[in-house]
Amino acid sequence: MEIIILILAGVLFATAIYNLLQKQLLRLIIGSVLLSHGAHLFLLTMGELKRGNPPILTEGISEYTDPLPQALILTSIVISFGITSLLLVLAYRTSNENNTDNMEQLRGNENE
Amino acid sequence: MIFTVLIPLLLACFVPFISKFKHKIHTGTVIFFIPLAIFFYFIQFIGSGFEPIRHTYSWIPSLGINFDFYLDGLSLLFVLLISGIGALVVLYSVYYLDRSEPLGHFYVYLLMFMSAMLGVVLSDNVFVLYTFWELTSISSFLLIGYWHFKEKSRYGALKSMIITIFGGLSMFGGFALLSVISGTTSIQTMIANADVILDNPYMPLALGFILLGAFTKSAQFPFHIWLPDAMEAPTPVSAYLHSATMVKAGLYLVARFSMIFGSYEWFFIIVSIAGIVTLCWASYMAVHQTDLKAILAFSTISQLGMIMAMLGFGTKAAVFAAVFHILNHATFKGSLFMVAGTVDHETGTRDIRKLGGLLTFMPITATLALFGTFSMAGIPLPFLNGFYSKELFFESTLDLEGGASGIAGFLIDVIPYLAVFGSIFTFVYALYFLFGTFGGKTQLDKLVKKPHEAPIGMLVSPGILVLGVILIGLFPSAVNGTFIAHAAEAVYGEPITKDVHFWHGWDSPAFQMSLVVVGLGALLVTTRRKWNGIYQVFPGKLSVNKVYDTIMGKLNAYSRTITTFYMSGSLRNYMAIILSTILVVTVGFMLATDGFTIDFGNLAPITFIELTVVLIIIASAIGTIFAKKNLAVILIVGVAGYGVSLLFLIYRAPDLALTQLVVETVSVALFLLCFYHLPDLKRLHAPLSTRTTNLIISVGFGALMTLVGISAHSSSWFETISDYFIETSKPIGGGSNIVNVILVDMRGLDTLFEITVLGIAALAIYTLIKFKTDKGGK
């Protein structure tokens, strides 16, 4: 199963990158969202999948899944959420100010 | 001794205060006493019983870098030149520079230069020497660009800076190599261990680097081009830096290190060829110049070439002649520059085609010029020092030692002829300079001012130098015994006893060569107009300056082309470059280290429900690419997100599933809030090639990550540390939810900063929405 999840992560990465190489702002954000999904699944697979119970201590059970990757992913989800929402608002402001969401047309001003 | 080096630098700090009163007292009159005091301090060392002196002061002892000052004969000769001519130049500048000029700047730069130059010739530590060496380059740059409102000054300053710093850096490389090879930073210790250095395979590299430094500083062919352009500096600067002192730093370096490299055959070959070629080329070119200072600049280059050649010969006679000529050249060339400056000052032009017949207006200047030029030309009169050194030069070309075969042997045969050739042209330009300025008809209509004799103060300095020319000419043995012999000994390693006589008899070959020079030279001077056309044929359009300008131009153009090629401003291109670099490097590394492993054991079983979820996520991920409406894309991304949270649930991560669910919901809501304001996803048609590269990069990257993941998963190196978390969650952390205990207890710092990230994002979003500025984003 791990290999299938890794392939899924690979597909997520590929589509994310393809979106990131586009011109519209919305596509870039979509790309970054997909990229973080891919990374989270990647992290999860690096621990072992489905060997034991959920990591909540229960009487009489000694086998649990690896809790560390879960903690890492939880942190990462929150951070990528923060970034995504900031990016969204930034995209909104940018396209409002410049009347375009085409990255190729956003080339800074003369003095840069 | 350290004080003599540092005093000019320290006093330079006070110059701005002195220069405030420049209308009451010319700043130069105060400065004048500094070099004078240094000169009188060093004069006490002159004498036949001179012994080298060493003073050491710690600077960076851990790196072996100390202010290690060593005064031997060679250094003494140079410090006397630097301080003596320095004093005369300051005196001259008092009359040359008007009080309306920024005098403070001038004397600060000049004192800086003086310090640097004294440091170069007194340092025994290679790195300290290098420090002072670069300080001379910098102060020379500042002095050449003194009249910075003139474009030619800035051009000349930049050119000299680039060339000398290029050489200086290469010299630094040579020094570093030498100090690694010999294990010491002291030049004298290196000389003592010369055989260790000579046996080292890196020795030729070190030698090449050091010689490059010396050749650029001393304006040897083809690095001579900065010197004529440095003539844009005020004349006192040209007289001081670009004839008497700084340009001799390269000679000093070669002389200093000839004790180490002297026995190496290529040292002889390279240095001699560089010197002789420079001598011939520059003396040939000097005749073609029309500007007085340009003639003198090329003359300086050619004389430096002559000294360089003699240092390359490395025989007793040659070393003695070289050292003697360093002194002689400084005296007559300094005086000639001052004469040229005086003529410029009194007539308003330095163009030799406009000058002429000034003898009647400026008799004293003309007399001074007469002695200077005759000495430079090497005219056989017993009271001109130039003749002695020229005859010694001829003598030394005739008795060269060394392997009589190969390149060295060929050189030994050819050098005397080239020496005579160079000297003939030296004679020609010297007399051309003299008669072009002071002889012939007066052309008053072409002059800016009506010429008259210069003020007496302006004539004092060249007068003293000419007096030096005559005194050395009359009593060569007095100078020889007291310090020239010591200097020559410092270069050669053994005492050189040489008597300098005027008369060697008719059968002396050197004297016959001198007669040839005078005869042919006189012939060429009188017929100069007839053969002047040769310069149209050779060098014609050839010029090293063109090479320099082309190189600089092309460098600019190419770097601009390269930068605009990859700094296109397009985010997509940067992404493509970054990703392909990652792709190539990682794949290359995996191939090179044979890093890919795959292990099908220890895998979780595949179930139908997981597979379905995976397929849904894959479908929605690919769907984002093809969807055309904003709303559709957002919903498809939502599907992928919920799919991921489903996977989390299946893989027994309840907290993750919960968070992902909430986050995904909020994100989709946010997307939906924004999508109304974003333009619709029109299909922006990119060319097929761009789309193909995008596809290749993205599929390649995805495949790479899958492979890396599989490979990493298949090779387990260590046991997981999670057992510790599971065991201690309850007893130490006091909670049953292990993930939460990790988040807030065991790795609480992560959580703290993740909260910070969210806070910052929230603040940033608030600011972005709230603050509106003018359109255009000012």
PDB file of N, CA and C in Angstrom, chain B residues 672-754:
ATOM      1  N   LEU B 672     -13.938  30.314  -2.181  1.00  0.00           N
ATOM      2  CA  LEU B 672     -15.214  30.750  -2.749  1.00  0.00           C
ATOM      3  C   LEU B 672     -15.418  32.242  -2.545  1.00  0.00           C
ATOM      4  N   LEU B 673     -14.893  32.757  -1.399  1.00  0.00           N
ATOM      5  CA  LEU B 673     -14.999  34.199  -1.165  1.00  0.00           C
ATOM      6  C   LEU B 673     -14.211  34.975  -2.207  1.00  0.00           C
ATOM      7  N   CYS B 674     -13.064  34.418  -2.534  1.00  0.00           N
ATOM      8  CA  CYS B 674     -12.159  35.147  -3.443  1.00  0.00           C
ATOM      9  C   CYS B 674     -12.530  34.977  -4.899  1.00  0.00           C
ATOM     10  N   PHE B 675     -13.091  33.830  -5.240  1.00  0.00           N
ATOM     11  CA  PHE B 675     -13.188  33.500  -6.659  1.00  0.00           C
ATOM     12  C   PHE B 675     -14.025  34.506  -7.427  1.00  0.00           C
ATOM     13  N   TYR B 676     -14.982  35.121  -6.715  1.00  0.00           N
ATOM     14  CA  TYR B 676     -15.852  36.076  -7.380  1.00  0.00           C
ATOM     15  C   TYR B 676     -15.037  37.259  -7.894  1.00  0.00           C
ATOM     16  N   HIS B 677     -13.962  37.586  -7.147  1.00  0.00           N
ATOM     17  CA  HIS B 677     -13.182  38.768  -7.504  1.00  0.00           C
ATOM     18  C   HIS B 677     -12.057  38.470  -8.480  1.00  0.00           C
ATOM     19  N   LEU B 678     -11.790  37.168  -8.661  1.00  0.00           N
ATOM     20  CA  LEU B 678     -10.699  36.838  -9.586  1.00  0.00           C
ATOM     21  C   LEU B 678     -11.265  36.664 -10.982  1.00  0.00           C
ATOM     22  N   PRO B 679     -10.501  37.102 -11.993  1.00  0.00           N
ATOM     23  CA  PRO B 679     -10.959  36.892 -13.357  1.00  0.00           C
ATOM     24  C   PRO B 679     -11.082  35.406 -13.640  1.00  0.00           C
ATOM     25  N   ASP B 680     -11.921  35.070 -14.598  1.00  0.00           N
ATOM     26  CA  ASP B 680     -12.137  33.662 -14.885  1.00  0.00           C
ATOM     27  C   ASP B 680     -10.899  33.051 -15.527  1.00  0.00           C
ATOM     28  N   LEU B 681     -10.787  31.750 -15.366  1.00  0.00           N
ATOM     29  CA  LEU B 681      -9.594  31.064 -15.866  1.00  0.00           C
ATOM     30  C   LEU B 681      -9.688  30.886 -17.368  1.00  0.00           C
ATOM     31  N   LYS B 682      -9.442  31.981 -18.062  1.00  0.00           N
ATOM     32  CA  LYS B 682      -9.412  31.832 -19.518  1.00  0.00           C
ATOM     33  C   LYS B 682      -8.250  30.923 -19.867  1.00  0.00           C
ATOM     34  N   ARG B 683      -8.431  30.113 -20.867  1.00  0.00           N
ATOM     35  CA  ARG B 683      -7.291  29.295 -21.266  1.00  0.00           C
ATOM     36  C   ARG B 683      -6.291  30.206 -21.975  1.00  0.00           C
ATOM     37  N   LEU B 684      -5.191  30.491 -21.290  1.00  0.00           N
ATOM     38  CA  LEU B 684      -4.176  31.340 -21.904  1.00  0.00           C
ATOM     39  C   LEU B 684      -3.278  30.431 -22.723  1.00  0.00           C
ATOM     40  N   HIS B 685      -3.331  30.642 -24.030  1.00  0.00           N
ATOM     41  CA  HIS B 685      -2.643  29.670 -24.864  1.00  0.00           C
ATOM     42  C   HIS B 685      -1.153  29.891 -24.857  1.00  0.00           C
ATOM     43  N   ALA B 686      -0.480  28.964 -24.233  1.00  0.00           N
ATOM     44  CA  ALA B 686       0.978  28.997 -24.259  1.00  0.00           C
ATOM     45  C   ALA B 686       1.423  28.205 -25.469  1.00  0.00           C
ATOM     46  N   PRO B 687       2.604  28.523 -25.999  1.00  0.00           N
ATOM     47  CA  PRO B 687       3.091  27.731 -27.136  1.00  0.00           C
ATOM     48  C   PRO B 687       3.288  26.268 -26.732  1.00  0.00           C
ATOM     49  N   LEU B 688       3.224  25.418 -27.734  1.00  0.00           N
ATOM     50  CA  LEU B 688       3.296  23.983 -27.468  1.00  0.00           C
ATOM     51  C   LEU B 688       4.593  23.619 -26.742  1.00  0.00           C
ATOM     52  N   SER B 689       5.689  24.291 -27.141  1.00  0.00           N
ATOM     53  CA  SER B 689       6.984  23.945 -26.539  1.00  0.00           C
ATOM     54  C   SER B 689       6.958  24.218 -25.036  1.00  0.00           C
ATOM     55  N   THR B 690       6.370  25.364 -24.637  1.00  0.00           N
ATOM     56  CA  THR B 690       6.287  25.670 -23.214  1.00  0.00           C
ATOM     57  C   THR B 690       5.473  24.618 -22.487  1.00  0.00           C
ATOM     58  N   ARG B 691       4.327  24.235 -23.118  1.00  0.00           N
ATOM     59  CA  ARG B 691       3.478  23.260 -22.444  1.00  0.00           C
ATOM     60  C   ARG B 691       4.195  21.913 -22.327  1.00  0.00           C
ATOM     61  N   THR B 692       4.965  21.576 -23.367  1.00  0.00           N
ATOM     62  CA  THR B 692       5.696  20.308 -23.307  1.00  0.00           C
ATOM     63  C   THR B 692       6.721  20.335 -22.176  1.00  0.00           C
ATOM     64  N   THR B 693       7.480  21.450 -22.077  1.00  0.00           N
ATOM     65  CA  THR B 693       8.473  21.505 -20.990  1.00  0.00           C
ATOM     66  C   THR B 693       7.775  21.453 -19.643  1.00  0.00           C
ATOM     67  N   ASN B 694       6.668  22.168 -19.512  1.00  0.00           N
ATOM     68  CA  ASN B 694       5.931  22.112 -18.255  1.00  0.00           C
ATOM     69  C   ASN B 694       5.575  20.675 -17.910  1.00  0.00           C
ATOM     70  N   LEU B 695       5.084  19.968 -18.937  1.00  0.00           N
ATOM     71  CA  LEU B 695       4.659  18.588 -18.703  1.00  0.00           C
ATOM     72  C   LEU B 695       5.850  17.729 -18.286  1.00  0.00           C
ATOM     73  N   ILE B 696       6.954  17.885 -19.029  1.00  0.00           N
ATOM     74  CA  ILE B 696       8.131  17.062 -18.722  1.00  0.00           C
ATOM     75  C   ILE B 696       8.603  17.339 -17.302  1.00  0.00           C
ATOM     76  N   ILE B 697       8.696  18.642 -16.959  1.00  0.00           N
ATOM     77  CA  ILE B 697       9.211  18.988 -15.635  1.00  0.00           C
ATOM     78  C   ILE B 697       8.297  18.450 -14.550  1.00  0.00           C
ATOM     79  N   SER B 698       6.967  18.647 -14.720  1.00  0.00           N
ATOM     80  CA  SER B 698       6.080  18.247 -13.627  1.00  0.00           C
ATOM     81  C   SER B 698       6.011  16.733 -13.486  1.00  0.00           C
ATOM     82  N   VAL B 699       5.900  16.024 -14.624  1.00  0.00           N
ATOM     83  CA  VAL B 699       5.857  14.562 -14.523  1.00  0.00           C
ATOM     84  C   VAL B 699       7.182  14.040 -13.977  1.00  0.00           C
ATOM     85  N   GLY B 700       8.287  14.628 -14.467  1.00  0.00           N
ATOM     86  CA  GLY B 700       9.606  14.211 -13.975  1.00  0.00           C
ATOM     87  C   GLY B 700       9.724  14.413 -12.486  1.00  0.00           C
ATOM     88  N   PHE B 701       9.248  15.569 -12.021  1.00  0.00           N
ATOM     89  CA  PHE B 701       9.379  15.866 -10.600  1.00  0.00           C
ATOM     90  C   PHE B 701       8.533  14.906  -9.769  1.00  0.00           C
ATOM     91  N   GLY B 702       7.299  14.660 -10.244  1.00  0.00           N
ATOM     92  CA  GLY B 702       6.435  13.731  -9.514  1.00  0.00           C
ATOM     93  C   GLY B 702       7.048  12.347  -9.457  1.00  0.00           C
ATOM     94  N   ALA B 703       7.544  11.871 -10.598  1.00  0.00           N
ATOM     95  CA  ALA B 703       8.154  10.544 -10.638  1.00  0.00           C
ATOM     96  C   ALA B 703       9.359  10.486  -9.712  1.00  0.00           C
ATOM     97  N   LEU B 704      10.136  11.566  -9.732  1.00  0.00           N
ATOM     98  CA  LEU B 704      11.328  11.602  -8.891  1.00  0.00           C
ATOM     99  C   LEU B 704      10.947  11.471  -7.418  1.00  0.00           C
ATOM    100  N   MET B 705       9.913  12.237  -7.004  1.00  0.00           N
ATOM    101  CA  MET B 705       9.519  12.188  -5.597  1.00  0.00           C
ATOM    102  C   MET B 705       9.026  10.795  -5.228  1.00  0.00           C
ATOM    103  N   THR B 706       8.265  10.156  -6.148  1.00  0.00           N
ATOM    104  CA  THR B 706       7.807   8.797  -5.874  1.00  0.00           C
ATOM    105  C   THR B 706       8.995   7.865  -5.678  1.00  0.00           C
ATOM    106  N   LEU B 707       9.947   7.979  -6.599  1.00  0.00           N
ATOM    107  CA  LEU B 707      11.112   7.096  -6.516  1.00  0.00           C
ATOM    108  C   LEU B 707      11.893   7.340  -5.226  1.00  0.00           C
ATOM    109  N   VAL B 708      12.088   8.623  -4.890  1.00  0.00           N
ATOM    110  CA  VAL B 708      12.813   8.944  -3.657  1.00  0.00           C
ATOM    111  C   VAL B 708      12.069   8.352  -2.465  1.00  0.00           C
ATOM    112  N   GLY B 709      10.739   8.487  -2.491  1.00  0.00           N
ATOM    113  CA  GLY B 709       9.943   7.971  -1.384  1.00  0.00           C
ATOM    114  C   GLY B 709      10.066   6.467  -1.257  1.00  0.00           C
ATOM    115  N   ILE B 710       9.946   5.780  -2.401  1.00  0.00           N
ATOM    116  CA  ILE B 710      10.041   4.319  -2.360  1.00  0.00           C
ATOM    117  C   ILE B 710      11.417   3.897  -1.863  1.00  0.00           C
ATOM    118  N   SER B 711      12.410   4.572  -2.409  1.00  0.00           N
ATOM    119  CA  SER B 711      13.773   4.212  -2.019  1.00  0.00           C
ATOM    120  C   SER B 711      13.992   4.453  -0.529  1.00  0.00           C
ATOM    121  N   ALA B 712      13.465   5.574  -0.034  1.00  0.00           N
ATOM    122  CA  ALA B 712      13.654   5.881   1.383  1.00  0.00           C
ATOM    123  C   ALA B 712      12.898   4.879   2.252  1.00  0.00           C
ATOM    124  N   HIS B 713      11.708   4.538   1.779  1.00  0.00           N
ATOM    125  CA  HIS B 713      10.901   3.612   2.580  1.00  0.00           C
ATOM    126  C   HIS B 713      11.518   2.224   2.597  1.00  0.00           C
ATOM    127  N   SER B 714      12.204   1.863   1.509  1.00  0.00           N
ATOM    128  CA  SER B 714      12.754   0.516   1.406  1.00  0.00           C
ATOM    129  C   SER B 714      14.038   0.341   2.196  1.00  0.00           C
ATOM    130  N   SER B 715      14.648   1.427   2.584  1.00  0.00           N
ATOM    131  CA  SER B 715      15.903   1.269   3.307  1.00  0.00           C
ATOM    132  C   SER B 715      15.753   1.919   4.672  1.00  0.00           C
ATOM    133  N   SER B 716      15.606   1.082   5.669  1.00  0.00           N
ATOM    134  CA  SER B 716      15.440   1.607   7.020  1.00  0.00           C
ATOM    135  C   SER B 716      16.767   1.478   7.744  1.00  0.00           C
ATOM    136  N   TRP B 717      17.259   2.588   8.238  1.00  0.00           N
ATOM    137  CA  TRP B 717      18.600   2.590   8.841  1.00  0.00           C
ATOM    138  C   TRP B 717      18.536   2.515  10.364  1.00  0.00           C
ATOM    139  N   PHE B 718      17.518   3.142  10.934  1.00  0.00           N
ATOM    140  CA  PHE B 718      17.472   3.224  12.396  1.00  0.00           C
ATOM    141  C   PHE B 718      16.084   2.837  12.876  1.00  0.00           C
ATOM    142  N   GLU B 719      16.020   2.441  14.116  1.00  0.00           N
ATOM    143  CA  GLU B 719      14.731   2.226  14.759  1.00  0.00           C
ATOM    144  C   GLU B 719      14.049   3.560  14.974  1.00  0.00           C
ATOM    145  N   THR B 720      12.747   3.580  14.950  1.00  0.00           N
ATOM    146  CA  THR B 720      12.028   4.830  15.205  1.00  0.00           C
ATOM    147  C   THR B 720      12.169   5.222  16.681  1.00  0.00           C
ATOM    148  N   ILE B 721      12.090   6.529  16.942  1.00  0.00           N
ATOM    149  CA  ILE B 721      12.178   6.961  18.343  1.00  0.00           C
ATOM    150  C   ILE B 721      10.788   7.074  18.955  1.00  0.00           C
ATOM    151  N   SER B 722       9.768   6.697  18.162  1.00  0.00           N
ATOM    152  CA  SER B 722       8.405   6.916  18.650  1.00  0.00           C
ATOM    153  C   SER B 722       8.054   6.040  19.844  1.00  0.00           C
ATOM    154  N   ASP B 723       8.782   4.925  20.024  1.00  0.00           N
ATOM    155  CA  ASP B 723       8.501   4.084  21.183  1.00  0.00           C
ATOM    156  C   ASP B 723       8.615   4.867  22.475  1.00  0.00           C
ATOM    157  N   TYR B 724       9.593   5.783  22.450  1.00  0.00           N
ATOM    158  CA  TYR B 724       9.773   6.619  23.644  1.00  0.00           C
ATOM    159  C   TYR B 724       8.534   7.459  23.915  1.00  0.00           C
ATOM    160  N   PHE B 725       7.993   8.063  22.832  1.00  0.00           N
ATOM    161  CA  PHE B 725       6.792   8.897  23.007  1.00  0.00           C
ATOM    162  C   PHE B 725       5.621   8.064  23.539  1.00  0.00           C
ATOM    163  N   ILE B 726       5.511   6.857  22.979  1.00  0.00           N
ATOM    164  CA  ILE B 726       4.381   6.015  23.384  1.00  0.00           C
ATOM    165  C   ILE B 726       4.507   5.631  24.854  1.00  0.00           C
ATOM    166  N   GLU B 727       5.743   5.294  25.254  1.00  0.00           N
ATOM    167  CA  GLU B 727       5.933   4.863  26.632  1.00  0.00           C
ATOM    168  C   GLU B 727       5.754   6.000  27.630  1.00  0.00           C
ATOM    169  N   THR B 728       6.238   7.180  27.295  1.00  0.00           N
ATOM    170  CA  THR B 728       6.301   8.240  28.301  1.00  0.00           C
ATOM    171  C   THR B 728       5.137   9.195  28.221  1.00  0.00           C
ATOM    172  N   SER B 729       4.254   8.990  27.220  1.00  0.00           N
ATOM    173  CA  SER B 729       3.160   9.946  27.055  1.00  0.00           C
ATOM    174  C   SER B 729       2.357  10.094  28.347  1.00  0.00           C
ATOM    175  N   LYS B 730       2.037   8.977  28.919  1.00  0.00           N
ATOM    176  CA  LYS B 730       1.218   9.022  30.145  1.00  0.00           C
ATOM    177  C   LYS B 730       2.046   9.397  31.384  1.00  0.00           C
ATOM    178  N   PRO B 731       3.139   8.645  31.662  1.00  0.00           N
ATOM    179  CA  PRO B 731       3.863   8.935  32.913  1.00  0.00           C
ATOM    180  C   PRO B 731       4.462  10.336  32.949  1.00  0.00           C
ATOM    181  N   ILE B 732       5.040  10.819  31.843  1.00  0.00           N
ATOM    182  CA  ILE B 732       5.692  12.145  31.893  1.00  0.00           C
ATOM    183  C   ILE B 732       4.752  13.230  31.413  1.00  0.00           C
ATOM    184  N   GLY B 733       4.080  12.951  30.276  1.00  0.00           N
ATOM    185  CA  GLY B 733       3.233  13.985  29.691  1.00  0.00           C
ATOM    186  C   GLY B 733       1.880  14.095  30.351  1.00  0.00           C
ATOM    187  N   GLY B 734       1.432  13.019  30.950  1.00  0.00           N
ATOM    188  CA  GLY B 734       0.148  13.069  31.640  1.00  0.00           C
ATOM    189  C   GLY B 734      -1.029  13.089  30.709  1.00  0.00           C
ATOM    190  N   GLY B 735      -0.914  12.499  29.489  1.00  0.00           N
ATOM    191  CA  GLY B 735      -2.068  12.456  28.598  1.00  0.00           C
ATOM    192  C   GLY B 735      -2.079  11.166  27.820  1.00  0.00           C
ATOM    193  N   SER B 736      -3.263  10.786  27.339  1.00  0.00           N
ATOM    194  CA  SER B 736      -3.344   9.538  26.599  1.00  0.00           C
ATOM    195  C   SER B 736      -3.225   9.769  25.103  1.00  0.00           C
ATOM    196  N   ASN B 737      -3.602  10.958  24.643  1.00  0.00           N
ATOM    197  CA  ASN B 737      -3.499  11.239  23.217  1.00  0.00           C
ATOM    198  C   ASN B 737      -2.038  11.588  22.904  1.00  0.00           C
ATOM    199  N   ILE B 738      -1.354  10.599  22.334  1.00  0.00           N
ATOM    200  CA  ILE B 738       0.101  10.767  22.172  1.00  0.00           C
ATOM    201  C   ILE B 738       0.411  11.940  21.256  1.00  0.00           C
ATOM    202  N   VAL B 739      -0.359  12.074  20.150  1.00  0.00           N
ATOM    203  CA  VAL B 739      -0.083  13.160  19.199  1.00  0.00           C
ATOM    204  C   VAL B 739      -0.209  14.514  19.895  1.00  0.00           C
ATOM    205  N   ASN B 740      -1.230  14.668  20.690  1.00  0.00           N
ATOM    206  CA  ASN B 740      -1.417  15.952  21.357  1.00  0.00           C
ATOM    207  C   ASN B 740      -0.347  16.207  22.409  1.00  0.00           C
ATOM    208  N   VAL B 741       0.070  15.127  23.094  1.00  0.00           N
ATOM    209  CA  VAL B 741       1.151  15.306  24.068  1.00  0.00           C
ATOM    210  C   VAL B 741       2.421  15.759  23.361  1.00  0.00           C
ATOM    211  N   ILE B 742       2.677  15.140  22.196  1.00  0.00           N
ATOM    212  CA  ILE B 742       3.873  15.574  21.436  1.00  0.00           C
ATOM    213  C   ILE B 742       3.737  17.042  21.068  1.00  0.00           C
ATOM    214  N   LEU B 743       2.561  17.434  20.630  1.00  0.00           N
ATOM    215  CA  LEU B 743       2.388  18.803  20.130  1.00  0.00           C
ATOM    216  C   LEU B 743       2.545  19.852  21.216  1.00  0.00           C
ATOM    217  N   VAL B 744       2.007  19.592  22.390  1.00  0.00           N
ATOM    218  CA  VAL B 744       2.024  20.667  23.391  1.00  0.00           C
ATOM    219  C   VAL B 744       3.052  20.434  24.485  1.00  0.00           C
ATOM    220  N   ASP B 745       3.587  19.237  24.577  1.00  0.00           N
ATOM    221  CA  ASP B 745       4.483  18.963  25.690  1.00  0.00           C
ATOM    222  C   ASP B 745       5.899  18.676  25.218  1.00  0.00           C
ATOM    223  N   MET B 746       6.018  17.582  24.455  1.00  0.00           N
ATOM    224  CA  MET B 746       7.372  17.165  24.093  1.00  0.00           C
ATOM    225  C   MET B 746       7.974  18.077  23.034  1.00  0.00           C
ATOM    226  N   ARG B 747       7.168  18.496  22.060  1.00  0.00           N
ATOM    227  CA  ARG B 747       7.685  19.409  21.028  1.00  0.00           C
ATOM    228  C   ARG B 747       6.816  20.664  20.993  1.00  0.00           C
ATOM    229  N   GLY B 748       6.667  21.260  22.162  1.00  0.00           N
ATOM    230  CA  GLY B 748       5.776  22.407  22.269  1.00  0.00           C
ATOM    231  C   GLY B 748       6.258  23.640  21.526  1.00  0.00           C
ATOM    232  N   LEU B 749       7.574  23.705  21.326  1.00  0.00           N
ATOM    233  CA  LEU B 749       8.134  24.894  20.667  1.00  0.00           C
ATOM    234  C   LEU B 749       7.608  25.019  19.238  1.00  0.00           C
ATOM    235  N   ASP B 750       7.514  23.855  18.553  1.00  0.00           N
ATOM    236  CA  ASP B 750       6.957  23.862  17.199  1.00  0.00           C
ATOM    237  C   ASP B 750       5.594  24.531  17.197  1.00  0.00           C
ATOM    238  N   THR B 751       4.802  24.124  18.165  1.00  0.00           N
ATOM    239  CA  THR B 751       3.425  24.611  18.216  1.00  0.00           C
ATOM    240  C   THR B 751       3.387  26.104  18.482  1.00  0.00           C
ATOM    241  N   LEU B 752       4.273  26.555  19.363  1.00  0.00           N
ATOM    242  CA  LEU B 752       4.328  27.986  19.658  1.00  0.00           C
ATOM    243  C   LEU B 752       4.535  28.792  18.380  1.00  0.00           C
ATOM    244  N   PHE B 753       5.495  28.330  17.583  1.00  0.00           N
ATOM    245  CA  PHE B 753       5.806  29.135  16.393  1.00  0.00           C
ATOM    246  C   PHE B 753       4.799  28.923  15.280  1.00  0.00           C
ATOM    247  N   GLU B 754       4.130  27.792  15.302  1.00  0.00           N
ATOM    248  CA  GLU B 754       3.072  27.601  14.318  1.00  0.00           C
ATOM    249  C   GLU B 754       1.915  28.550  14.632  1.00  0.00           C
TER     250      GLU B 754
END
